[in-house]
mmCIF file of N, CA and C in Angstrom:
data_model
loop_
_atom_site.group_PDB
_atom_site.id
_atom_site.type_symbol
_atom_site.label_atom_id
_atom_site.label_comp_id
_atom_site.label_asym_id
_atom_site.label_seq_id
_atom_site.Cartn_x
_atom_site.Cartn_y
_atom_site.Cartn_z
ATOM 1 N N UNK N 1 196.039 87.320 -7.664
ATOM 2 C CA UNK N 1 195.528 86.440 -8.675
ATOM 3 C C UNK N 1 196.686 86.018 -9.587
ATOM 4 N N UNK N 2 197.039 84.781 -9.864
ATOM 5 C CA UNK N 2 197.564 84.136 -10.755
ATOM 6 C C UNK N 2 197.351 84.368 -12.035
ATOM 7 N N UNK N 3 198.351 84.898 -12.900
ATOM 8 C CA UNK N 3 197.699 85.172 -14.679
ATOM 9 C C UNK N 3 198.224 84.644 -15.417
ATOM 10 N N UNK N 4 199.554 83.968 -15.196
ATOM 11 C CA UNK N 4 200.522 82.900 -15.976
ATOM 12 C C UNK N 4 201.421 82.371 -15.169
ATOM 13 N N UNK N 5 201.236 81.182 -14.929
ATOM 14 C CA UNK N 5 202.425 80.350 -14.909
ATOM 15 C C UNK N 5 203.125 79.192 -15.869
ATOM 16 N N UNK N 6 205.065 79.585 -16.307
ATOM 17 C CA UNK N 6 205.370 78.755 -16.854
ATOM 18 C C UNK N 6 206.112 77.853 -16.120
ATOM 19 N N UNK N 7 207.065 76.467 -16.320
ATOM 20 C CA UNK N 7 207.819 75.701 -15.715
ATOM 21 C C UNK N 7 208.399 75.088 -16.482
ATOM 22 N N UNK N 8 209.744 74.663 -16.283
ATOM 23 C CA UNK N 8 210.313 73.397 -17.154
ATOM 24 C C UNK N 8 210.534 72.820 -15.838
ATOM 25 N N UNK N 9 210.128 71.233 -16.421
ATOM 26 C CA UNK N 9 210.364 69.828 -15.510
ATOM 27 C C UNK N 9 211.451 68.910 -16.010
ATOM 28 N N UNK N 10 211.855 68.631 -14.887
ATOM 29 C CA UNK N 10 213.106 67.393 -15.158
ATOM 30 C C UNK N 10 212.823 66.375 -14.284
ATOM 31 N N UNK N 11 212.203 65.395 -14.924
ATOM 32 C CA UNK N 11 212.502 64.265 -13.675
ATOM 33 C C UNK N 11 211.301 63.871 -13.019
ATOM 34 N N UNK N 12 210.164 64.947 -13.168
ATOM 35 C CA UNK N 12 208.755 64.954 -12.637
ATOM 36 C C UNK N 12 208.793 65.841 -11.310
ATOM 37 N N UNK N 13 210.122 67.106 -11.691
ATOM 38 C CA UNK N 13 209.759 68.325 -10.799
ATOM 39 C C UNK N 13 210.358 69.326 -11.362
ATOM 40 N N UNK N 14 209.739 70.373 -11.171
ATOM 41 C CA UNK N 14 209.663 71.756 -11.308
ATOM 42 C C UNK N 14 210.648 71.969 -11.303
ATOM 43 N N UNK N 15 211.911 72.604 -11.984
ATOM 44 C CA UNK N 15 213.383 73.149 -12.081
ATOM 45 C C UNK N 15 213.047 75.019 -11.682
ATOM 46 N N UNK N 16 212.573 75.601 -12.873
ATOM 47 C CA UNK N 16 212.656 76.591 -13.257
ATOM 48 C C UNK N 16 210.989 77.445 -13.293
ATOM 49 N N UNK N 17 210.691 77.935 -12.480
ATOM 50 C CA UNK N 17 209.088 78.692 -12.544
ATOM 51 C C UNK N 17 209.388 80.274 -13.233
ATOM 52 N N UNK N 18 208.468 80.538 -14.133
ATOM 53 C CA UNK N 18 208.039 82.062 -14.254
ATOM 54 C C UNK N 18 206.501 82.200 -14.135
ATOM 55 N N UNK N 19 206.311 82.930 -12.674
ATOM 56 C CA UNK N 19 205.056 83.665 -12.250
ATOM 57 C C UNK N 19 204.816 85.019 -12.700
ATOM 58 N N UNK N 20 203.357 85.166 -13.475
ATOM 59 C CA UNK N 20 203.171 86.562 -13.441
ATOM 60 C C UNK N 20 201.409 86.480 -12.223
ATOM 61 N N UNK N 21 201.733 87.325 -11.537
ATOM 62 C CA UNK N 21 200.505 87.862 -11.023
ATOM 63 C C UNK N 21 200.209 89.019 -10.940
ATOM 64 N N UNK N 22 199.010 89.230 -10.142
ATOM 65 C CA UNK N 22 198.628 90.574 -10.273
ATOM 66 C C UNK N 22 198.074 90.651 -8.563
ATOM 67 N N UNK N 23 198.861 91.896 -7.809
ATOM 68 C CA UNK N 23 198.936 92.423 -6.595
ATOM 69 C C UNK N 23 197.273 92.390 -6.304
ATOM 70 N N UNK N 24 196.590 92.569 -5.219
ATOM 71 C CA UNK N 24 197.152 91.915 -3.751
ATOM 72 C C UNK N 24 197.222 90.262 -3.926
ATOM 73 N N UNK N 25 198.147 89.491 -2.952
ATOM 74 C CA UNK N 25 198.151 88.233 -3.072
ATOM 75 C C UNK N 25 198.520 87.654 -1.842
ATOM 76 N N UNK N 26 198.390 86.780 -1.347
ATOM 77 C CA UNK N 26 198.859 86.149 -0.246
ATOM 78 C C UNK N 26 199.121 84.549 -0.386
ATOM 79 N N UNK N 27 200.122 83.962 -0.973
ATOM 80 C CA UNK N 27 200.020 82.646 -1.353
ATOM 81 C C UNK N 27 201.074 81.568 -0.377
ATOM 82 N N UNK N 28 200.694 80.471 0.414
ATOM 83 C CA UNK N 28 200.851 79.717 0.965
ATOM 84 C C UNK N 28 201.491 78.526 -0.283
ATOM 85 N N UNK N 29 203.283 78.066 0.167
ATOM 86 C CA UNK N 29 203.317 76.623 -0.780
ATOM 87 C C UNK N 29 204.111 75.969 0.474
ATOM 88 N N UNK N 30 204.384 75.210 -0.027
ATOM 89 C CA UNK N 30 205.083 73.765 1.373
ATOM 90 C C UNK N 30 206.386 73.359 0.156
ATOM 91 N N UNK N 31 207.815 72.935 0.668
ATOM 92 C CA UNK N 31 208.523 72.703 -0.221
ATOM 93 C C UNK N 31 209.070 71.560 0.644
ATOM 94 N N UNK N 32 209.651 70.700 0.182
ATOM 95 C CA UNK N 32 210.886 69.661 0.549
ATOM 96 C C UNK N 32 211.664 69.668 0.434
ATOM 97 N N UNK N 33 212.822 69.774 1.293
ATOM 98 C CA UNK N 33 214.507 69.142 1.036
ATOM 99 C C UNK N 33 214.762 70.063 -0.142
ATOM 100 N N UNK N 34 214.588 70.824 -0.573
ATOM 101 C CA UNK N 34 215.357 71.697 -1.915
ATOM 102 C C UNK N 34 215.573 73.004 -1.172
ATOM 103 N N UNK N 35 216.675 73.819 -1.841
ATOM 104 C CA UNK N 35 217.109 75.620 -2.147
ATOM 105 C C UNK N 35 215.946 75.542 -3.404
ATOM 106 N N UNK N 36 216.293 77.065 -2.783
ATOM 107 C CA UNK N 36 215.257 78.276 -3.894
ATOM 108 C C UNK N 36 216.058 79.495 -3.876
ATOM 109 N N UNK N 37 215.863 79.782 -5.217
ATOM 110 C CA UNK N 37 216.549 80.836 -5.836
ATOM 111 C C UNK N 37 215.216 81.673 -6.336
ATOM 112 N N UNK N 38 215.239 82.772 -5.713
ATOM 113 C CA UNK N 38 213.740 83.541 -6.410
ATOM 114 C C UNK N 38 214.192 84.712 -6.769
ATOM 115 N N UNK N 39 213.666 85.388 -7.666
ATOM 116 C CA UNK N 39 214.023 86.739 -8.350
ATOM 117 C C UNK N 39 212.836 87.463 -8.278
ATOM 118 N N UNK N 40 212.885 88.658 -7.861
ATOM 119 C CA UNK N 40 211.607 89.404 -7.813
ATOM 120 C C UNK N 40 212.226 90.873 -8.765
ATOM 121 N N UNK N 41 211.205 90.615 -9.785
ATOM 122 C CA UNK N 41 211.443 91.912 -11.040
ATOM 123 C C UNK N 41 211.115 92.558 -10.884
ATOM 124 N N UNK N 42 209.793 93.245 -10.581
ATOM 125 C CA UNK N 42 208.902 94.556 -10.238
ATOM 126 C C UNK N 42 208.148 94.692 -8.876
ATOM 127 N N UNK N 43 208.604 94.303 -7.871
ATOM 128 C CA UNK N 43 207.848 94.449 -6.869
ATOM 129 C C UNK N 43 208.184 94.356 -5.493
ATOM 130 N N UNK N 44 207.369 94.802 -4.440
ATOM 131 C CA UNK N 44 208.150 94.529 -2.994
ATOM 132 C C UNK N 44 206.956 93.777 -2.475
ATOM 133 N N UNK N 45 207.365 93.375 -1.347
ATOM 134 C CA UNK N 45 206.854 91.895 -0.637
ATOM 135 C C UNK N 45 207.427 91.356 0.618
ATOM 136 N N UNK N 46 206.818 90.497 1.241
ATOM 137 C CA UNK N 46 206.940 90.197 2.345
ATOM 138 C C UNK N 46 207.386 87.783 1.921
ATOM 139 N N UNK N 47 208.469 87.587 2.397
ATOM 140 C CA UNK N 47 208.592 85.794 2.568
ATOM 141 C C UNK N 47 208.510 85.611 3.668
ATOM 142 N N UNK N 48 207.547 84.907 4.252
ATOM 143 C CA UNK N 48 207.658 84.632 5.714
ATOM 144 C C UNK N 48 208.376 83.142 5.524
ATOM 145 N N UNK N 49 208.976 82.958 5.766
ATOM 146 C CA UNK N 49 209.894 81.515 5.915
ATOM 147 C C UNK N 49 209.631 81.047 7.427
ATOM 148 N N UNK N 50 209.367 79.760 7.872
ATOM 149 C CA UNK N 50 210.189 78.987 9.108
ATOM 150 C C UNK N 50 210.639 79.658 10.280
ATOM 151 N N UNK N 51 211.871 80.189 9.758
ATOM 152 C CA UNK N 51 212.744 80.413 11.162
ATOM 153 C C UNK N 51 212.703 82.272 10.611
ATOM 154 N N UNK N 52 212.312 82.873 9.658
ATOM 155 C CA UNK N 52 212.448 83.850 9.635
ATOM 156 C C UNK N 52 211.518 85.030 8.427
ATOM 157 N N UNK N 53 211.571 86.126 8.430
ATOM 158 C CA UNK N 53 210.740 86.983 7.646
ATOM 159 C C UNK N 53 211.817 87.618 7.076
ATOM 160 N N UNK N 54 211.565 87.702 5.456
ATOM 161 C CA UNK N 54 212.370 88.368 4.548
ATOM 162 C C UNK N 54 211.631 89.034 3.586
ATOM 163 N N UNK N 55 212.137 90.624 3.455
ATOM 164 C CA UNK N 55 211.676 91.551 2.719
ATOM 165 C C UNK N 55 211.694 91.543 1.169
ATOM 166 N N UNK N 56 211.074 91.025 0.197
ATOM 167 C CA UNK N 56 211.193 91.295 -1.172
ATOM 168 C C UNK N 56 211.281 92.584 -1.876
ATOM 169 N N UNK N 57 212.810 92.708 -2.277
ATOM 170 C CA UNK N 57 212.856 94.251 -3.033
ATOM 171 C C UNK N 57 212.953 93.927 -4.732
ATOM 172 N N UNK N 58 212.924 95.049 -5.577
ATOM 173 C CA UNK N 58 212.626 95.003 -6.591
ATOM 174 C C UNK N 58 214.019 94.490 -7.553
ATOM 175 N N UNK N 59 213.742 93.796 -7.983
ATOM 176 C CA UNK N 59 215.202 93.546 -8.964
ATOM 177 C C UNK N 59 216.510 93.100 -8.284
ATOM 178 N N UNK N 60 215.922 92.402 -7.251
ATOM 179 C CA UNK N 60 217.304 91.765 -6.478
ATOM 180 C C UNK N 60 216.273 90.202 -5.864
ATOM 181 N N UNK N 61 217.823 89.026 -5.656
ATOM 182 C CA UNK N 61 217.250 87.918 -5.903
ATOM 183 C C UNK N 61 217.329 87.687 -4.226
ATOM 184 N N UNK N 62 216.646 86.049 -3.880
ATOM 185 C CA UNK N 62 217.311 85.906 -2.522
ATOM 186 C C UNK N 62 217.621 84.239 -2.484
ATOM 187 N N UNK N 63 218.281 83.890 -2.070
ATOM 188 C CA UNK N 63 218.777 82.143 -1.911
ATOM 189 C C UNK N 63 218.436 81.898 -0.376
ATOM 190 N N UNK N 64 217.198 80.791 -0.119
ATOM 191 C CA UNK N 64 216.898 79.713 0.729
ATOM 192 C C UNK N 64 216.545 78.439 0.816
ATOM 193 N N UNK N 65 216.916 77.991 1.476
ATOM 194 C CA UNK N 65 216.422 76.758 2.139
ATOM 195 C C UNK N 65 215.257 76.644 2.343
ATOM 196 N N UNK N 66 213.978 75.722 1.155
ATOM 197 C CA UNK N 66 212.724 75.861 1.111
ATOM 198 C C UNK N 66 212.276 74.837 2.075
ATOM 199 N N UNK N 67 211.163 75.219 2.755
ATOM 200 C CA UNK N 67 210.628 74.581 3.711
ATOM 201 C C UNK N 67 208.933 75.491 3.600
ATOM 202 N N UNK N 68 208.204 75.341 4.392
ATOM 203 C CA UNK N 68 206.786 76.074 4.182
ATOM 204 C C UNK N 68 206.990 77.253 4.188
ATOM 205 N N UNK N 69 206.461 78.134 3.227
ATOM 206 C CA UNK N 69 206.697 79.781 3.245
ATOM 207 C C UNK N 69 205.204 80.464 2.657
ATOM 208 N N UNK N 70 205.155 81.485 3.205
ATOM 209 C CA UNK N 70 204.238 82.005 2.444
ATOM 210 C C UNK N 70 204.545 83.438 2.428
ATOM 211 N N UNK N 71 204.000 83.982 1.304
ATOM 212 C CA UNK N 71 204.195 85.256 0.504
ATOM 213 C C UNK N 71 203.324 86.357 0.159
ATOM 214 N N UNK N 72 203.539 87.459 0.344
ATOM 215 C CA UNK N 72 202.293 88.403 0.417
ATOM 216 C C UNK N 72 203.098 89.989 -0.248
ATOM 217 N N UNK N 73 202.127 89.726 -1.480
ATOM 218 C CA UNK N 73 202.884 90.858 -2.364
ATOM 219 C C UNK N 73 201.861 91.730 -1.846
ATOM 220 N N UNK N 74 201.406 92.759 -1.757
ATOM 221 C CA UNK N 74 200.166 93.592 -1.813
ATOM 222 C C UNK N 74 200.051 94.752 -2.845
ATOM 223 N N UNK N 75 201.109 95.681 -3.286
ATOM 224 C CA UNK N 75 201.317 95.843 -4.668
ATOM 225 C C UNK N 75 202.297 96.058 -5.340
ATOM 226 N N UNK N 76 202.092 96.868 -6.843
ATOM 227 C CA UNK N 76 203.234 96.640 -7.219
ATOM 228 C C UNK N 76 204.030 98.121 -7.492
ATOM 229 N N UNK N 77 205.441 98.145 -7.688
ATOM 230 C CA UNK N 77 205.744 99.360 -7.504
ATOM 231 C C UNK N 77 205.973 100.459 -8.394
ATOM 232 N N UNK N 78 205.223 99.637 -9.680
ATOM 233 C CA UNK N 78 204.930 100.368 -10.858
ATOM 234 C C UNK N 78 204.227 100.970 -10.912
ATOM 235 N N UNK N 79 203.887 102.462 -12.074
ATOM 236 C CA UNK N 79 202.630 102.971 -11.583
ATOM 237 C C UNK N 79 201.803 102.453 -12.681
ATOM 238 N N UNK N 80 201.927 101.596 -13.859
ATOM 239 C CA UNK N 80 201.130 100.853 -14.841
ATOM 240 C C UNK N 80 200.341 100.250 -14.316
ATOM 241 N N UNK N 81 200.480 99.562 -12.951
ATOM 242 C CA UNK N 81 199.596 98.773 -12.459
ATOM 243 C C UNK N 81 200.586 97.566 -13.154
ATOM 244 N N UNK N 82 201.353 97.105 -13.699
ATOM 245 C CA UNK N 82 202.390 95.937 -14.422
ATOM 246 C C UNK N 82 201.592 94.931 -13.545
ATOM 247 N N UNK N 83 201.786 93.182 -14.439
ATOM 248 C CA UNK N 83 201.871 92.257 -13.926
ATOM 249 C C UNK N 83 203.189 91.827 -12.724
ATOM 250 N N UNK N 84 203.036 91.528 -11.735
ATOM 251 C CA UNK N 84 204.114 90.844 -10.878
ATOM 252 C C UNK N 84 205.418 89.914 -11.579
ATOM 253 N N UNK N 85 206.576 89.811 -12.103
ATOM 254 C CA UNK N 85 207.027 88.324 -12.544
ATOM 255 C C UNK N 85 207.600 88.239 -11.301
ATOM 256 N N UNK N 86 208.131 86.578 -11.261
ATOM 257 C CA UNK N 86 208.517 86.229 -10.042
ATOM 258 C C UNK N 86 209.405 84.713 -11.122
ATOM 259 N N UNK N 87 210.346 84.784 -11.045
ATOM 260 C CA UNK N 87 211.494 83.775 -11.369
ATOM 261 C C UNK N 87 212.077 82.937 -9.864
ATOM 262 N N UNK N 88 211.792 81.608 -10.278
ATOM 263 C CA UNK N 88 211.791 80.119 -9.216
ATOM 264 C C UNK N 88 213.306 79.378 -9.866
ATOM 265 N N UNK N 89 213.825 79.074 -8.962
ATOM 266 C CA UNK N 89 215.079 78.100 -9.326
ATOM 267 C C UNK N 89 215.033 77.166 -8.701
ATOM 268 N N UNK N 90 214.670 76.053 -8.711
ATOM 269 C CA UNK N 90 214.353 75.214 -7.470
ATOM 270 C C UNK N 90 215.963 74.358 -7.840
ATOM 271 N N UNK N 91 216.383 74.317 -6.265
ATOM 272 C CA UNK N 91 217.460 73.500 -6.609
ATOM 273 C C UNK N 91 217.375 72.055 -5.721
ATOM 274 N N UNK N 92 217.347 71.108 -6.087
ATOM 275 C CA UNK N 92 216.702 69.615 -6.186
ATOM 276 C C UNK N 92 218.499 68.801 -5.325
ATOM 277 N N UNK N 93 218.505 68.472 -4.188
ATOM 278 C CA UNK N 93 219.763 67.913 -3.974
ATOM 279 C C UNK N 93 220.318 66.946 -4.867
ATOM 280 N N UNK N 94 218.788 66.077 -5.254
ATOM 281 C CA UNK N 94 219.661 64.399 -5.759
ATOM 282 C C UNK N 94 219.733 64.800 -7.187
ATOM 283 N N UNK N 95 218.993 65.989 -7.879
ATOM 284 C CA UNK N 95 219.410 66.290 -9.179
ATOM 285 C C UNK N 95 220.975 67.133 -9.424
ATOM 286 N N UNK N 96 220.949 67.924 -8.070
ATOM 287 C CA UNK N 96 222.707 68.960 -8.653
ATOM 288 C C UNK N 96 223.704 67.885 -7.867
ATOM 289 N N UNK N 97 223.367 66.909 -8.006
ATOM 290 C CA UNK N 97 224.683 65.439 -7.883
ATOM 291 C C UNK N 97 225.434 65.047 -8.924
#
């Protein structure tokens, strides 16, 4: 479940996302022609990307080439039960020109 999302826009797209959710989740997005820079703060997880599957560990980031991905946190590795954050960098070709 989704419990906050923020964004700053440039241009009439998304630069910069902060997600908080809350474990289990399985979320499907579709991207275009941009890198992604994602940061995962408290949690482990599964990116299924395209051409490949990548493991989300806690407090370490990963850089791809966005294309359709989907994501499946199931929980989190706190024992608070914590919200998920999840930090987005979208990097835009015709904007880092």
């Amino acid at each position: 479940m989704f419990l906050d999302r923020q964004s700053f826009d440039y241009q009439g797209k998304s630069l910069i996302e902060k997600v908080l959710i809350k474990p289990p989740i399985k979320h499907e997005r579709v991207f275009h022609n941009h890198g992604c820079f994602l940061y995962v703060k408290n949690t482990e997880g599964r990116l299924n990307l395209s051409q490949e599957k990548v493991d989300l560990v806690p407090k370490e980031a990963i850089l791809f080439q966005c294309d359709t991905c989907f994501m499946e946190i199931l929980q989190t590795t706190e024992k608070e039960e914590q919200p998920v954050e999840l930090i987005a960098f979208h990097l835009y070709p015709e904007i880092l020109k």
